[in-house]
PDB file of C-alpha atoms in Angstrom:
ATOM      1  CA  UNK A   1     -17.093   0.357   6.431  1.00 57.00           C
ATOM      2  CA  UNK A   2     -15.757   1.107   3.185  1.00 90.00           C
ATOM      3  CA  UNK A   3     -12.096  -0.559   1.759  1.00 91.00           C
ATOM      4  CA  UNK A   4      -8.787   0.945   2.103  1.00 93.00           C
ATOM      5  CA  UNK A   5      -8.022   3.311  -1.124  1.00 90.00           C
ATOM      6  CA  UNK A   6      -4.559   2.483  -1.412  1.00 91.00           C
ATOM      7  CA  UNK A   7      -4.333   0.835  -5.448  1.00 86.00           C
ATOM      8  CA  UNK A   8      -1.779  -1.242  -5.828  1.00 85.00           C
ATOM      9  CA  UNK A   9       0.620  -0.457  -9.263  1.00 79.00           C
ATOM     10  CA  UNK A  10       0.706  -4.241  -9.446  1.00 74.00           C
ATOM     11  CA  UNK A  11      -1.890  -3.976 -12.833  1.00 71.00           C
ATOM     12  CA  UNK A  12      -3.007  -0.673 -11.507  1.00 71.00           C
ATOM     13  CA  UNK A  13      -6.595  -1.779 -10.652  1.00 76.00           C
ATOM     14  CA  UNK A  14      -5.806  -3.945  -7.485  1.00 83.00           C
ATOM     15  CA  UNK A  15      -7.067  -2.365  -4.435  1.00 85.00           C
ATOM     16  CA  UNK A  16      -5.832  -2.971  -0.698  1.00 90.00           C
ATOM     17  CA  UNK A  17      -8.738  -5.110   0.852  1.00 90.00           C
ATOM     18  CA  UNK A  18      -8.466  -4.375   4.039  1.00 93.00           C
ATOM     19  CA  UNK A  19     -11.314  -1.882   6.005  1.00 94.00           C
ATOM     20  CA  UNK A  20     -10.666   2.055   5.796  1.00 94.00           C
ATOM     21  CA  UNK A  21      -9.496   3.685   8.552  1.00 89.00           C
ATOM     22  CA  UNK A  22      -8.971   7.784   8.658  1.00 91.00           C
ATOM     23  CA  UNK A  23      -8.010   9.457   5.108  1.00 93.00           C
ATOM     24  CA  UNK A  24      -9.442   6.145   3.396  1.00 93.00           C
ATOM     25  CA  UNK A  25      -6.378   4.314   4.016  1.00 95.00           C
ATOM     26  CA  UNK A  26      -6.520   0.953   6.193  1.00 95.00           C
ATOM     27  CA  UNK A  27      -4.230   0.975   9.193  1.00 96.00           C
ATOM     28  CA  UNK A  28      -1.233  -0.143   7.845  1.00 96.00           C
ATOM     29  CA  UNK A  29      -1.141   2.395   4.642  1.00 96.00           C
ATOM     30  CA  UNK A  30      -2.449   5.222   7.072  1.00 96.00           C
ATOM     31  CA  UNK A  31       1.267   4.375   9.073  1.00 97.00           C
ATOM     32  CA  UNK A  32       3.027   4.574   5.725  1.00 97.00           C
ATOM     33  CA  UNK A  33       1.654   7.910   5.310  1.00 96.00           C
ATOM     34  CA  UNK A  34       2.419   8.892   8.421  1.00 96.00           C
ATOM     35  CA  UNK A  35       5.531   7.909   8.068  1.00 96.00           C
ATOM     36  CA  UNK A  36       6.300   9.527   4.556  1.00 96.00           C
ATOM     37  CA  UNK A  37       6.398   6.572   2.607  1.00 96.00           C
ATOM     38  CA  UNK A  38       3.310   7.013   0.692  1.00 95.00           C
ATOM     39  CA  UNK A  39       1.479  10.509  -0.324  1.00 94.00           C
ATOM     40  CA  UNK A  40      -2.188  11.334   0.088  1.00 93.00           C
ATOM     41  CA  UNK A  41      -3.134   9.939  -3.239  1.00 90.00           C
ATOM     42  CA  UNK A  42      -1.426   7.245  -2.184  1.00 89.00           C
ATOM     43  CA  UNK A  43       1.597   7.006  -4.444  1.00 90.00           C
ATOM     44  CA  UNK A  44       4.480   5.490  -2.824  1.00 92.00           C
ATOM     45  CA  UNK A  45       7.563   8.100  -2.373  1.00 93.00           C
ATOM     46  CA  UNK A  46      10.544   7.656  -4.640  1.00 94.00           C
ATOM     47  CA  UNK A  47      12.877   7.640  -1.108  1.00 95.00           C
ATOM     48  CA  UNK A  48      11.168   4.604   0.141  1.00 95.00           C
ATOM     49  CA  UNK A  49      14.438   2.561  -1.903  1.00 95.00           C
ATOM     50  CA  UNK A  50      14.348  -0.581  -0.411  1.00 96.00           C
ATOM     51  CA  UNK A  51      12.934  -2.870  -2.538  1.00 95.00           C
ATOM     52  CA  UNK A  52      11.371  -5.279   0.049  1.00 95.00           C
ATOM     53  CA  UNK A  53       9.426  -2.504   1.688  1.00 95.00           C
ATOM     54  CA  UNK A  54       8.016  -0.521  -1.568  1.00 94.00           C
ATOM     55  CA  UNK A  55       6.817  -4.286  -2.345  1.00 92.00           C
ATOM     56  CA  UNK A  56       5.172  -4.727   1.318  1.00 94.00           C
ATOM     57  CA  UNK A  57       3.476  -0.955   1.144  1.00 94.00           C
ATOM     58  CA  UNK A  58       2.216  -2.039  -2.495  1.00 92.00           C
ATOM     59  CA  UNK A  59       1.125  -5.494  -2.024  1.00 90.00           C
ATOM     60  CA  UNK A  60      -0.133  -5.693   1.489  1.00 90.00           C
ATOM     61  CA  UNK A  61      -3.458  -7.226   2.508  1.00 82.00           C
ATOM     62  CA  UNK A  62      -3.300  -8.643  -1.797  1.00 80.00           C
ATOM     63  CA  UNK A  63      -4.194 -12.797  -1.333  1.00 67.00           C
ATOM     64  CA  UNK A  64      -0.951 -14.618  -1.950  1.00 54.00           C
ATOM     65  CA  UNK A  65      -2.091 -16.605  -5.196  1.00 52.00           C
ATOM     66  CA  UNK A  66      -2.630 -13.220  -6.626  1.00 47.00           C
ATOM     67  CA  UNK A  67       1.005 -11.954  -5.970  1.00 50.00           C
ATOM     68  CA  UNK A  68       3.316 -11.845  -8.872  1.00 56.00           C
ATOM     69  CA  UNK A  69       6.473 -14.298  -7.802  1.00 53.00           C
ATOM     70  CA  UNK A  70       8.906 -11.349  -7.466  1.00 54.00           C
ATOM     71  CA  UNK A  71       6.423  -9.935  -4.377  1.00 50.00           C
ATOM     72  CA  UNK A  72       7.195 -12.616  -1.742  1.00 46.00           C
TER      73      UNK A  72
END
């Protein structure tokens, strides 16, 4: 099974690690574009405005040492 397609802007080359599900998103981006949040390429939506959750759409399934500080 191939990896989720969602890049993370966090250097731009980071992808999410986590298995692909339908549209080549993993199950937890494939909700965020369900829900709006992100678009088919995968480019989070300029209403998602809370802070905390454009960081949890861009950084899931990212190994914690690898986080910037400002992520947690």
């Amino acid at each position: 099974m191939e990896r989720c397609r969602f890049t993370s802007s966090w250097g731009g080359v980071v992808s999410c690690p986590d298995p692909a599900d339908r549209f080549g998103f993993c199950r937890f981006h494939l909700d965020c574009y369900a829900r709006g949040e992100i678009d088919i390429r995968g480019v989070i939506s300029e209403r998602v405005t809370a802070q905390k959750r454009r960081r949890r759409i861009n950084f899931h399934g990212l190994a914690t040492a690898k986080r910037p500080p400002f992520a947690a």
